[in-house]
């Protein structure tokens, strides 16, 4: 985790002398009382920032820039940086591009040459089409338009480090309890603007369609709380959990063959007998036979669900996979990893809070398609139903109940 000399989680550093402003206007149009000139190299502890395009609204942890107690300031984004622990290293001469397409299809203004060995800190990175990453640079603005968001061909770079953040995608209220705002007192809710970005300490359970989260280095409201609930449709999670590098493989591709039942299994809480070669769904939404088996979900019967909730999670993912097959015109889908008990999840390098533990996550490949292209196609379709991510060797899908997106970086 990157920290400043005082140990705070998020801080901002000026890359050159610049004005911090109280209104979104050119500094020469503002009176002296509405701007402060901050020298190059100064660091400021911040709670979060709001991405407004070429400007950021930054919220300080303490009113250190004036004597009026001002916490919220506007600053020209290319003049500042937020150092992070995520770093990109260029391992082969490459081009940063404004879209994930062939460089020959882009104008000179839409691409920038970057030589081998160049390193950048990243605010974020996500999968993009054509085996690209979409990256946001933390301390650099490139090209004639001073952009910090680019696409880069994945084999040309190496990314190390992780950081998870909460992005607010609609004006919303953070709440102390997962209730409608009218039921809460003024001290138990706080308005948060669209575009706000917070670093996360942890997050997890969904209650009454609200996500519970603990903000890192941020205390909001009069009581300086860092634990809040946010309405699920208004937020999304970006970034990979530390040490989440799963390397799991299905022992064999299994085809649903009801006439050859395979291995018999019993699941806790269910009286029926299940068989590895039987389809999880006997009929798909389109009326055809199911394509995914209990053997694929249970690693050929070697990973028996620990409780009924895991079985229900497996069924939810089978329904989602059938939808994906329909999206791709019945292209074959190969399962890399589905249900993982805790010991196995740790052994294969899964995240400590992996949804594979609940049975409602699956790593898969669509025949003939790169996982990053699958990610791009499924992103809007999956929406805030759950998590979506890609490595170069698989796409991950889960039904956690809120929008989460990340790239594995390998």
mmCIF file of C-alpha atoms in Angstrom:
data_model
loop_
_atom_site.group_PDB
_atom_site.id
_atom_site.type_symbol
_atom_site.label_atom_id
_atom_site.label_comp_id
_atom_site.label_asym_id
_atom_site.label_seq_id
_atom_site.Cartn_x
_atom_site.Cartn_y
_atom_site.Cartn_z
ATOM 1 C CA UNK A 1 0.000 0.000 0.000
ATOM 2 C CA UNK A 2 1.390 3.411 -0.919
ATOM 3 C CA UNK A 3 1.383 5.852 1.951
ATOM 4 C CA UNK A 4 2.700 9.335 2.594
ATOM 5 C CA UNK A 5 5.347 10.085 5.251
ATOM 6 C CA UNK A 6 2.637 10.310 7.927
ATOM 7 C CA UNK A 7 1.215 6.892 6.991
ATOM 8 C CA UNK A 8 -2.088 8.019 5.472
ATOM 9 C CA UNK A 9 -3.559 5.745 2.835
ATOM 10 C CA UNK A 10 -4.286 8.257 0.079
ATOM 11 C CA UNK A 11 -2.414 11.402 -0.671
ATOM 12 C CA UNK A 12 -1.968 13.807 -3.525
ATOM 13 C CA UNK A 13 1.296 15.317 -4.761
ATOM 14 C CA UNK A 14 1.667 18.369 -6.986
ATOM 15 C CA UNK A 15 3.770 17.757 -10.117
ATOM 16 C CA UNK A 16 4.227 21.473 -10.670
ATOM 17 C CA UNK A 17 3.173 24.753 -9.126
ATOM 18 C CA UNK A 18 -0.581 24.982 -9.475
ATOM 19 C CA UNK A 19 -3.706 26.600 -8.118
ATOM 20 C CA UNK A 20 -6.224 24.859 -5.882
ATOM 21 C CA UNK A 21 -9.567 26.549 -6.497
ATOM 22 C CA UNK A 22 -12.932 26.818 -4.800
ATOM 23 C CA UNK A 23 -14.833 27.056 -8.098
ATOM 24 C CA UNK A 24 -14.421 25.419 -11.498
ATOM 25 C CA UNK A 25 -13.020 28.385 -13.376
ATOM 26 C CA UNK A 26 -9.709 29.599 -14.741
ATOM 27 C CA UNK A 27 -7.437 30.737 -11.909
ATOM 28 C CA UNK A 28 -6.976 34.191 -13.460
ATOM 29 C CA UNK A 29 -10.755 34.696 -13.298
ATOM 30 C CA UNK A 30 -10.968 33.975 -9.570
ATOM 31 C CA UNK A 31 -10.364 36.431 -6.720
ATOM 32 C CA UNK A 32 -7.504 35.687 -4.328
ATOM 33 C CA UNK A 33 -9.962 34.473 -1.665
ATOM 34 C CA UNK A 34 -11.062 31.617 -3.956
ATOM 35 C CA UNK A 35 -7.685 30.150 -4.894
ATOM 36 C CA UNK A 36 -4.422 29.061 -3.306
ATOM 37 C CA UNK A 37 -1.116 28.673 -5.132
ATOM 38 C CA UNK A 38 0.498 25.393 -4.103
ATOM 39 C CA UNK A 39 4.181 24.767 -4.902
ATOM 40 C CA UNK A 40 5.588 21.831 -6.855
ATOM 41 C CA UNK A 41 6.221 18.691 -4.804
ATOM 42 C CA UNK A 42 3.798 19.423 -1.977
ATOM 43 C CA UNK A 43 1.875 16.451 -0.575
ATOM 44 C CA UNK A 44 -1.657 16.726 0.790
ATOM 45 C CA UNK A 45 -3.548 14.027 2.661
ATOM 46 C CA UNK A 46 -6.872 13.400 0.927
ATOM 47 C CA UNK A 47 -9.952 11.383 1.783
ATOM 48 C CA UNK A 48 -11.028 10.873 -1.825
ATOM 49 C CA UNK A 49 -11.232 12.604 -5.164
ATOM 50 C CA UNK A 50 -13.967 13.246 -7.706
ATOM 51 C CA UNK A 51 -13.034 12.776 -11.359
ATOM 52 C CA UNK A 52 -14.526 15.720 -13.289
ATOM 53 C CA UNK A 53 -12.549 15.182 -16.492
ATOM 54 C CA UNK A 54 -9.631 17.574 -16.789
ATOM 55 C CA UNK A 55 -10.132 18.663 -13.161
ATOM 56 C CA UNK A 56 -10.372 16.743 -9.913
ATOM 57 C CA UNK A 57 -12.321 17.786 -6.889
ATOM 58 C CA UNK A 58 -10.147 16.660 -3.959
ATOM 59 C CA UNK A 59 -11.375 16.395 -0.383
ATOM 60 C CA UNK A 60 -8.603 16.925 2.146
ATOM 61 C CA UNK A 61 -8.401 15.149 5.491
ATOM 62 C CA UNK A 62 -7.702 18.488 7.200
ATOM 63 C CA UNK A 63 -8.174 22.151 6.157
ATOM 64 C CA UNK A 64 -4.492 22.915 5.564
ATOM 65 C CA UNK A 65 -4.707 25.300 2.578
ATOM 66 C CA UNK A 66 -6.598 28.238 4.070
ATOM 67 C CA UNK A 67 -7.905 29.588 7.355
ATOM 68 C CA UNK A 68 -11.576 29.206 6.449
ATOM 69 C CA UNK A 69 -11.662 25.453 7.115
ATOM 70 C CA UNK A 70 -12.022 24.502 3.432
ATOM 71 C CA UNK A 71 -11.679 20.772 2.722
ATOM 72 C CA UNK A 72 -12.944 20.569 -0.868
ATOM 73 C CA UNK A 73 -10.815 22.023 -3.684
ATOM 74 C CA UNK A 74 -10.647 21.853 -7.477
ATOM 75 C CA UNK A 75 -7.329 21.287 -9.223
ATOM 76 C CA UNK A 76 -6.218 20.753 -12.828
ATOM 77 C CA UNK A 77 -5.668 16.984 -13.065
ATOM 78 C CA UNK A 78 -2.439 17.009 -15.155
ATOM 79 C CA UNK A 79 -0.762 19.081 -12.426
ATOM 80 C CA UNK A 80 -1.221 16.484 -9.646
ATOM 81 C CA UNK A 81 -0.806 12.781 -8.977
ATOM 82 C CA UNK A 82 -2.058 10.201 -6.504
ATOM 83 C CA UNK A 83 0.771 7.697 -5.949
ATOM 84 C CA UNK A 84 -0.309 4.051 -5.800
ATOM 85 C CA UNK A 85 1.214 0.621 -5.258
ATOM 86 C CA UNK A 86 0.218 -0.588 -8.733
ATOM 87 C CA UNK A 87 2.983 -0.303 -11.292
ATOM 88 C CA UNK A 88 3.152 -0.942 -15.036
ATOM 89 C CA UNK A 89 6.482 -1.794 -16.676
ATOM 90 C CA UNK A 90 6.859 -1.764 -20.463
ATOM 91 C CA UNK A 91 8.677 -4.974 -21.439
ATOM 92 C CA UNK A 92 8.657 -4.394 -25.198
ATOM 93 C CA UNK A 93 8.566 -1.154 -27.217
ATOM 94 C CA UNK A 94 4.880 -0.403 -27.589
ATOM 95 C CA UNK A 95 2.196 2.174 -28.292
ATOM 96 C CA UNK A 96 -0.304 3.567 -25.837
ATOM 97 C CA UNK A 97 -3.526 3.967 -27.831
ATOM 98 C CA UNK A 98 -6.836 5.741 -27.439
ATOM 99 C CA UNK A 99 -8.733 2.596 -28.446
ATOM 100 C CA UNK A 100 -7.847 -1.127 -28.412
ATOM 101 C CA UNK A 101 -7.374 -1.434 -32.166
ATOM 102 C CA UNK A 102 -4.499 -1.828 -34.603
ATOM 103 C CA UNK A 103 -2.177 1.163 -34.441
ATOM 104 C CA UNK A 104 -2.421 1.549 -38.233
ATOM 105 C CA UNK A 105 -6.082 2.452 -37.767
ATOM 106 C CA UNK A 106 -5.266 5.349 -35.441
ATOM 107 C CA UNK A 107 -4.024 8.858 -36.162
ATOM 108 C CA UNK A 108 -0.734 10.088 -34.715
ATOM 109 C CA UNK A 109 -2.658 12.085 -32.121
ATOM 110 C CA UNK A 110 -4.359 8.880 -30.906
ATOM 111 C CA UNK A 111 -1.190 6.963 -30.047
ATOM 112 C CA UNK A 112 2.041 7.523 -28.151
ATOM 113 C CA UNK A 113 5.262 5.518 -28.462
ATOM 114 C CA UNK A 114 6.586 4.160 -25.160
ATOM 115 C CA UNK A 115 9.974 2.445 -24.999
ATOM 116 C CA UNK A 116 11.028 -0.714 -23.186
ATOM 117 C CA UNK A 117 11.764 -0.233 -19.496
ATOM 118 C CA UNK A 118 9.417 2.714 -18.978
ATOM 119 C CA UNK A 119 7.469 2.501 -15.725
ATOM 120 C CA UNK A 120 4.240 4.164 -14.629
ATOM 121 C CA UNK A 121 2.129 4.045 -11.492
ATOM 122 C CA UNK A 122 -1.474 3.145 -12.269
ATOM 123 C CA UNK A 123 -4.694 4.376 -10.744
ATOM 124 C CA UNK A 124 -6.518 1.460 -12.362
ATOM 125 C CA UNK A 125 -6.443 -1.119 -15.123
ATOM 126 C CA UNK A 126 -9.114 -3.331 -16.669
ATOM 127 C CA UNK A 127 -9.335 -5.859 -19.508
ATOM 128 C CA UNK A 128 -10.030 -4.461 -22.984
ATOM 129 C CA UNK A 129 -10.727 -6.007 -26.375
ATOM 130 C CA UNK A 130 -8.006 -7.543 -28.506
ATOM 131 C CA UNK A 131 -5.840 -8.659 -25.544
ATOM 132 C CA UNK A 132 -5.381 -5.080 -24.353
ATOM 133 C CA UNK A 133 -5.521 -3.419 -20.956
ATOM 134 C CA UNK A 134 -7.335 -0.151 -20.374
ATOM 135 C CA UNK A 135 -5.041 1.773 -18.035
ATOM 136 C CA UNK A 136 -5.300 5.018 -16.082
ATOM 137 C CA UNK A 137 -1.910 6.511 -15.255
ATOM 138 C CA UNK A 138 -1.449 7.857 -11.739
ATOM 139 C CA UNK A 139 1.181 10.476 -12.393
ATOM 140 C CA UNK A 140 1.569 11.017 -16.117
ATOM 141 C CA UNK A 141 -0.411 12.691 -18.886
ATOM 142 C CA UNK A 142 0.650 11.829 -22.414
ATOM 143 C CA UNK A 143 -0.063 12.956 -25.950
ATOM 144 C CA UNK A 144 -1.139 16.328 -27.321
ATOM 145 C CA UNK A 145 -4.292 16.292 -25.166
ATOM 146 C CA UNK A 146 -2.524 15.405 -21.893
ATOM 147 C CA UNK A 147 -4.505 12.192 -21.433
ATOM 148 C CA UNK A 148 -4.021 9.779 -18.540
ATOM 149 C CA UNK A 149 -6.280 6.986 -19.851
ATOM 150 C CA UNK A 150 -4.928 4.700 -22.587
ATOM 151 C CA UNK A 151 -5.045 1.193 -24.017
ATOM 152 C CA UNK A 152 -1.955 -0.988 -24.282
ATOM 153 C CA UNK A 153 -1.329 -4.436 -25.773
ATOM 154 C CA UNK A 154 -1.114 -6.863 -22.844
ATOM 155 C CA UNK A 155 1.991 -8.855 -23.928
ATOM 156 C CA UNK A 156 3.994 -5.601 -24.091
ATOM 157 C CA UNK A 157 3.619 -4.769 -20.397
ATOM 158 C CA UNK A 158 3.886 -6.261 -16.934
ATOM 159 C CA UNK A 159 1.669 -5.057 -14.094
ATOM 160 C CA UNK A 160 2.518 -5.613 -10.439
ATOM 161 C CA UNK A 161 0.691 -4.677 -7.252
ATOM 162 C CA UNK A 162 -3.013 -4.394 -6.532
ATOM 163 C CA UNK A 163 -5.422 -1.808 -5.206
ATOM 164 C CA UNK A 164 -9.196 -1.976 -4.746
ATOM 165 C CA UNK A 165 -11.328 1.128 -5.074
ATOM 166 C CA UNK A 166 -14.946 2.163 -4.949
ATOM 167 C CA UNK A 167 -16.218 4.319 -7.802
ATOM 168 C CA UNK A 168 -19.495 6.201 -7.434
ATOM 169 C CA UNK A 169 -21.343 6.080 -10.761
ATOM 170 C CA UNK A 170 -24.460 8.043 -9.731
ATOM 171 C CA UNK A 171 -25.039 10.781 -7.169
ATOM 172 C CA UNK A 172 -25.856 8.837 -4.018
ATOM 173 C CA UNK A 173 -25.966 8.739 -0.235
ATOM 174 C CA UNK A 174 -23.588 6.752 1.944
ATOM 175 C CA UNK A 175 -25.596 5.458 4.919
ATOM 176 C CA UNK A 176 -24.783 4.120 8.346
ATOM 177 C CA UNK A 177 -27.506 1.478 7.971
ATOM 178 C CA UNK A 178 -28.947 -0.241 4.846
ATOM 179 C CA UNK A 179 -32.235 1.669 4.975
ATOM 180 C CA UNK A 180 -34.074 4.151 2.803
ATOM 181 C CA UNK A 181 -32.707 7.629 3.413
ATOM 182 C CA UNK A 182 -35.978 8.946 4.873
ATOM 183 C CA UNK A 183 -35.583 6.518 7.802
ATOM 184 C CA UNK A 184 -32.152 7.915 8.727
ATOM 185 C CA UNK A 185 -31.146 10.996 10.644
ATOM 186 C CA UNK A 186 -28.861 13.615 9.098
ATOM 187 C CA UNK A 187 -25.875 12.262 11.043
ATOM 188 C CA UNK A 188 -26.360 8.787 9.529
ATOM 189 C CA UNK A 189 -26.096 9.702 5.847
ATOM 190 C CA UNK A 190 -23.851 11.788 3.662
ATOM 191 C CA UNK A 191 -24.190 12.924 0.044
ATOM 192 C CA UNK A 192 -21.523 11.654 -2.350
ATOM 193 C CA UNK A 193 -21.131 12.991 -5.870
ATOM 194 C CA UNK A 194 -20.947 10.937 -9.071
ATOM 195 C CA UNK A 195 -17.326 10.361 -10.066
ATOM 196 C CA UNK A 196 -16.025 10.077 -6.487
ATOM 197 C CA UNK A 197 -13.207 7.547 -6.022
ATOM 198 C CA UNK A 198 -12.359 5.958 -2.656
ATOM 199 C CA UNK A 199 -9.733 3.388 -1.761
ATOM 200 C CA UNK A 200 -11.164 0.370 0.010
ATOM 201 C CA UNK A 201 -10.034 -1.453 3.095
ATOM 202 C CA UNK A 202 -12.693 -4.149 2.722
ATOM 203 C CA UNK A 203 -16.185 -4.761 1.408
ATOM 204 C CA UNK A 204 -18.546 -7.654 1.207
ATOM 205 C CA UNK A 205 -22.076 -8.347 2.328
ATOM 206 C CA UNK A 206 -25.159 -6.978 0.583
ATOM 207 C CA UNK A 207 -28.143 -6.139 2.789
ATOM 208 C CA UNK A 208 -31.393 -4.754 1.409
ATOM 209 C CA UNK A 209 -29.626 -4.018 -1.877
ATOM 210 C CA UNK A 210 -26.906 -2.019 -0.118
ATOM 211 C CA UNK A 211 -23.177 -2.853 -0.164
ATOM 212 C CA UNK A 212 -21.290 -2.652 3.120
ATOM 213 C CA UNK A 213 -17.786 -1.229 2.745
ATOM 214 C CA UNK A 214 -14.895 0.049 4.867
ATOM 215 C CA UNK A 215 -13.097 3.009 3.295
ATOM 216 C CA UNK A 216 -9.328 3.170 3.586
ATOM 217 C CA UNK A 217 -7.879 6.286 5.216
ATOM 218 C CA UNK A 218 -11.207 8.107 5.033
ATOM 219 C CA UNK A 219 -13.580 9.201 7.780
ATOM 220 C CA UNK A 220 -16.756 10.879 6.563
ATOM 221 C CA UNK A 221 -19.362 12.904 8.388
ATOM 222 C CA UNK A 222 -19.201 14.572 11.779
ATOM 223 C CA UNK A 223 -18.322 11.261 13.433
ATOM 224 C CA UNK A 224 -15.553 10.492 10.923
ATOM 225 C CA UNK A 225 -16.931 7.052 10.083
ATOM 226 C CA UNK A 226 -15.155 4.833 7.603
ATOM 227 C CA UNK A 227 -17.762 2.048 7.421
ATOM 228 C CA UNK A 228 -20.828 2.772 5.298
ATOM 229 C CA UNK A 229 -23.524 1.233 3.142
ATOM 230 C CA UNK A 230 -24.052 2.296 -0.481
ATOM 231 C CA UNK A 231 -26.995 1.555 -2.757
ATOM 232 C CA UNK A 232 -25.782 -1.189 -5.101
ATOM 233 C CA UNK A 233 -26.781 0.402 -8.458
ATOM 234 C CA UNK A 234 -24.884 3.609 -7.568
ATOM 235 C CA UNK A 235 -21.406 2.132 -7.056
ATOM 236 C CA UNK A 236 -18.908 -0.292 -8.526
ATOM 237 C CA UNK A 237 -15.733 -1.992 -7.322
ATOM 238 C CA UNK A 238 -12.549 -1.818 -9.399
ATOM 239 C CA UNK A 239 -9.358 -3.755 -8.790
ATOM 240 C CA UNK A 240 -8.142 -7.196 -7.873
ATOM 241 C CA UNK A 241 -7.882 -8.469 -4.325
ATOM 242 C CA UNK A 242 -4.244 -8.975 -3.216
ATOM 243 C CA UNK A 243 -2.848 -12.471 -3.872
ATOM 244 C CA UNK A 244 -5.742 -13.410 -6.141
ATOM 245 C CA UNK A 245 -3.970 -15.399 -8.877
ATOM 246 C CA UNK A 246 -6.005 -18.598 -9.311
ATOM 247 C CA UNK A 247 -4.382 -21.458 -11.206
ATOM 248 C CA UNK A 248 -7.049 -24.144 -11.289
ATOM 249 C CA UNK A 249 -7.924 -26.516 -14.106
ATOM 250 C CA UNK A 250 -10.889 -28.825 -14.639
ATOM 251 C CA UNK A 251 -9.695 -32.447 -14.858
ATOM 252 C CA UNK A 252 -11.657 -33.170 -18.031
ATOM 253 C CA UNK A 253 -14.277 -31.566 -20.252
ATOM 254 C CA UNK A 254 -17.531 -33.300 -19.356
ATOM 255 C CA UNK A 255 -20.515 -33.464 -21.641
ATOM 256 C CA UNK A 256 -24.025 -33.794 -20.241
ATOM 257 C CA UNK A 257 -24.952 -37.422 -20.896
ATOM 258 C CA UNK A 258 -28.086 -38.365 -18.958
ATOM 259 C CA UNK A 259 -27.927 -42.004 -20.132
ATOM 260 C CA UNK A 260 -24.482 -42.442 -18.517
ATOM 261 C CA UNK A 261 -24.971 -40.885 -15.086
ATOM 262 C CA UNK A 262 -21.368 -41.134 -13.911
ATOM 263 C CA UNK A 263 -20.417 -40.814 -10.243
ATOM 264 C CA UNK A 264 -23.215 -40.555 -7.640
ATOM 265 C CA UNK A 265 -23.095 -37.688 -5.137
ATOM 266 C CA UNK A 266 -25.156 -36.557 -2.150
ATOM 267 C CA UNK A 267 -25.324 -32.898 -1.142
ATOM 268 C CA UNK A 268 -26.046 -31.586 2.387
ATOM 269 C CA UNK A 269 -29.679 -30.589 2.799
ATOM 270 C CA UNK A 270 -30.916 -32.500 -0.267
ATOM 271 C CA UNK A 271 -32.401 -35.984 -0.339
ATOM 272 C CA UNK A 272 -31.869 -36.545 -4.064
ATOM 273 C CA UNK A 273 -28.835 -38.266 -5.570
ATOM 274 C CA UNK A 274 -26.870 -36.182 -8.075
ATOM 275 C CA UNK A 275 -24.632 -37.562 -10.813
ATOM 276 C CA UNK A 276 -21.505 -36.067 -12.342
ATOM 277 C CA UNK A 277 -22.681 -36.538 -15.948
ATOM 278 C CA UNK A 278 -26.155 -35.143 -15.407
ATOM 279 C CA UNK A 279 -26.859 -31.565 -16.486
ATOM 280 C CA UNK A 280 -27.359 -29.027 -13.707
ATOM 281 C CA UNK A 281 -30.326 -27.613 -15.628
ATOM 282 C CA UNK A 282 -32.336 -30.227 -17.474
ATOM 283 C CA UNK A 283 -33.754 -27.519 -19.714
ATOM 284 C CA UNK A 284 -32.259 -24.198 -20.748
ATOM 285 C CA UNK A 285 -34.341 -20.993 -20.969
ATOM 286 C CA UNK A 286 -34.651 -21.655 -24.717
ATOM 287 C CA UNK A 287 -36.052 -25.131 -24.080
ATOM 288 C CA UNK A 288 -33.012 -27.178 -25.049
ATOM 289 C CA UNK A 289 -31.120 -29.634 -22.842
ATOM 290 C CA UNK A 290 -28.672 -28.227 -20.319
ATOM 291 C CA UNK A 291 -25.015 -27.982 -21.317
ATOM 292 C CA UNK A 292 -23.221 -27.885 -17.946
ATOM 293 C CA UNK A 293 -22.836 -30.827 -15.614
ATOM 294 C CA UNK A 294 -22.560 -31.380 -11.899
ATOM 295 C CA UNK A 295 -19.169 -32.939 -12.643
ATOM 296 C CA UNK A 296 -17.923 -29.655 -14.109
ATOM 297 C CA UNK A 297 -19.169 -27.762 -11.061
ATOM 298 C CA UNK A 298 -17.667 -30.221 -8.542
ATOM 299 C CA UNK A 299 -14.353 -31.083 -10.230
ATOM 300 C CA UNK A 300 -15.637 -34.522 -11.289
ATOM 301 C CA UNK A 301 -17.276 -35.149 -7.921
ATOM 302 C CA UNK A 302 -14.192 -34.444 -5.809
ATOM 303 C CA UNK A 303 -15.494 -31.146 -4.367
ATOM 304 C CA UNK A 304 -18.812 -31.815 -2.675
ATOM 305 C CA UNK A 305 -20.777 -28.675 -1.689
ATOM 306 C CA UNK A 306 -20.535 -27.952 2.019
ATOM 307 C CA UNK A 307 -24.099 -26.642 2.410
ATOM 308 C CA UNK A 308 -27.303 -25.989 0.427
ATOM 309 C CA UNK A 309 -26.290 -22.382 -0.318
ATOM 310 C CA UNK A 310 -23.361 -23.650 -2.393
ATOM 311 C CA UNK A 311 -25.745 -25.817 -4.439
ATOM 312 C CA UNK A 312 -28.013 -22.828 -5.074
ATOM 313 C CA UNK A 313 -24.942 -20.812 -6.114
ATOM 314 C CA UNK A 314 -23.955 -23.512 -8.611
ATOM 315 C CA UNK A 315 -27.443 -23.434 -10.105
ATOM 316 C CA UNK A 316 -27.324 -19.631 -10.483
ATOM 317 C CA UNK A 317 -24.062 -19.841 -12.381
ATOM 318 C CA UNK A 318 -25.350 -22.643 -14.594
ATOM 319 C CA UNK A 319 -28.239 -20.365 -15.564
ATOM 320 C CA UNK A 320 -25.797 -17.550 -16.367
ATOM 321 C CA UNK A 321 -23.573 -19.871 -18.430
ATOM 322 C CA UNK A 322 -26.561 -21.041 -20.456
ATOM 323 C CA UNK A 323 -27.337 -17.387 -21.209
ATOM 324 C CA UNK A 324 -23.745 -16.847 -22.336
ATOM 325 C CA UNK A 325 -23.913 -19.856 -24.642
ATOM 326 C CA UNK A 326 -27.037 -18.340 -26.171
ATOM 327 C CA UNK A 327 -25.267 -14.960 -26.588
ATOM 328 C CA UNK A 328 -22.497 -16.705 -28.514
ATOM 329 C CA UNK A 329 -24.756 -18.849 -30.682
ATOM 330 C CA UNK A 330 -24.092 -22.106 -28.783
ATOM 331 C CA UNK A 331 -20.312 -21.898 -28.993
ATOM 332 C CA UNK A 332 -18.749 -24.484 -26.663
ATOM 333 C CA UNK A 333 -17.686 -23.233 -23.244
ATOM 334 C CA UNK A 334 -14.929 -24.913 -21.251
ATOM 335 C CA UNK A 335 -14.913 -24.692 -17.456
ATOM 336 C CA UNK A 336 -11.567 -23.982 -15.773
ATOM 337 C CA UNK A 337 -12.799 -23.738 -12.203
ATOM 338 C CA UNK A 338 -16.178 -23.651 -10.477
ATOM 339 C CA UNK A 339 -16.827 -24.619 -6.849
ATOM 340 C CA UNK A 340 -13.747 -24.541 -4.616
ATOM 341 C CA UNK A 341 -13.797 -25.534 -0.922
ATOM 342 C CA UNK A 342 -11.676 -23.281 1.281
ATOM 343 C CA UNK A 343 -8.547 -25.475 1.438
ATOM 344 C CA UNK A 344 -8.530 -26.011 -2.329
ATOM 345 C CA UNK A 345 -9.195 -22.341 -2.989
ATOM 346 C CA UNK A 346 -6.130 -21.415 -0.939
ATOM 347 C CA UNK A 347 -4.021 -24.112 -2.614
ATOM 348 C CA UNK A 348 -4.782 -22.845 -6.138
ATOM 349 C CA UNK A 349 -4.187 -19.168 -5.271
ATOM 350 C CA UNK A 350 -7.776 -17.915 -5.027
ATOM 351 C CA UNK A 351 -8.838 -14.757 -3.183
ATOM 352 C CA UNK A 352 -9.580 -15.088 0.530
ATOM 353 C CA UNK A 353 -13.192 -13.972 -0.058
ATOM 354 C CA UNK A 354 -13.557 -15.710 -3.409
ATOM 355 C CA UNK A 355 -17.091 -16.326 -4.617
ATOM 356 C CA UNK A 356 -15.894 -19.764 -5.732
ATOM 357 C CA UNK A 357 -16.272 -20.680 -2.058
ATOM 358 C CA UNK A 358 -20.011 -20.019 -2.423
ATOM 359 C CA UNK A 359 -20.361 -21.940 -5.681
ATOM 360 C CA UNK A 360 -21.611 -18.852 -7.520
ATOM 361 C CA UNK A 361 -18.405 -18.112 -9.447
ATOM 362 C CA UNK A 362 -16.946 -19.760 -12.511
ATOM 363 C CA UNK A 363 -13.776 -19.349 -14.577
ATOM 364 C CA UNK A 364 -14.354 -20.357 -18.191
ATOM 365 C CA UNK A 365 -13.329 -20.033 -21.818
ATOM 366 C CA UNK A 366 -15.531 -19.486 -24.861
ATOM 367 C CA UNK A 367 -14.162 -21.536 -27.741
ATOM 368 C CA UNK A 368 -12.105 -19.492 -30.224
ATOM 369 C CA UNK A 369 -12.357 -16.175 -28.347
ATOM 370 C CA UNK A 370 -9.802 -14.313 -26.247
ATOM 371 C CA UNK A 371 -10.955 -13.841 -22.623
ATOM 372 C CA UNK A 372 -10.527 -10.049 -22.841
ATOM 373 C CA UNK A 373 -12.943 -9.983 -25.790
ATOM 374 C CA UNK A 374 -15.387 -12.063 -23.770
ATOM 375 C CA UNK A 375 -15.068 -9.584 -20.900
ATOM 376 C CA UNK A 376 -15.831 -6.689 -23.241
ATOM 377 C CA UNK A 377 -18.888 -8.431 -24.691
ATOM 378 C CA UNK A 378 -20.334 -9.433 -21.306
ATOM 379 C CA UNK A 379 -19.612 -6.239 -19.343
ATOM 380 C CA UNK A 380 -22.874 -4.380 -19.952
ATOM 381 C CA UNK A 381 -24.909 -7.604 -20.075
ATOM 382 C CA UNK A 382 -23.808 -8.689 -16.600
ATOM 383 C CA UNK A 383 -24.122 -5.155 -15.191
ATOM 384 C CA UNK A 384 -24.456 -5.042 -11.411
ATOM 385 C CA UNK A 385 -25.427 -8.685 -11.032
ATOM 386 C CA UNK A 386 -21.896 -9.465 -9.938
ATOM 387 C CA UNK A 387 -18.207 -9.625 -10.690
ATOM 388 C CA UNK A 388 -16.555 -9.919 -14.099
ATOM 389 C CA UNK A 389 -12.829 -10.194 -14.769
ATOM 390 C CA UNK A 390 -10.344 -11.684 -17.202
ATOM 391 C CA UNK A 391 -6.886 -13.150 -17.254
ATOM 392 C CA UNK A 392 -5.256 -14.074 -20.559
ATOM 393 C CA UNK A 393 -6.360 -17.691 -20.028
ATOM 394 C CA UNK A 394 -9.920 -17.396 -18.676
ATOM 395 C CA UNK A 395 -12.867 -15.109 -17.916
ATOM 396 C CA UNK A 396 -14.308 -14.982 -14.399
ATOM 397 C CA UNK A 397 -18.002 -14.450 -13.627
ATOM 398 C CA UNK A 398 -19.773 -14.376 -10.248
ATOM 399 C CA UNK A 399 -23.201 -13.429 -8.912
ATOM 400 C CA UNK A 400 -22.218 -11.471 -5.795
ATOM 401 C CA UNK A 401 -25.066 -9.003 -6.353
ATOM 402 C CA UNK A 402 -23.103 -5.807 -7.087
ATOM 403 C CA UNK A 403 -20.855 -4.594 -9.891
ATOM 404 C CA UNK A 404 -17.147 -5.495 -9.554
ATOM 405 C CA UNK A 405 -14.596 -5.393 -12.374
ATOM 406 C CA UNK A 406 -10.897 -6.248 -12.484
ATOM 407 C CA UNK A 407 -8.041 -7.688 -14.517
ATOM 408 C CA UNK A 408 -5.800 -10.395 -13.081
ATOM 409 C CA UNK A 409 -2.701 -8.947 -14.702
ATOM 410 C CA UNK A 410 -1.476 -12.272 -16.068
#
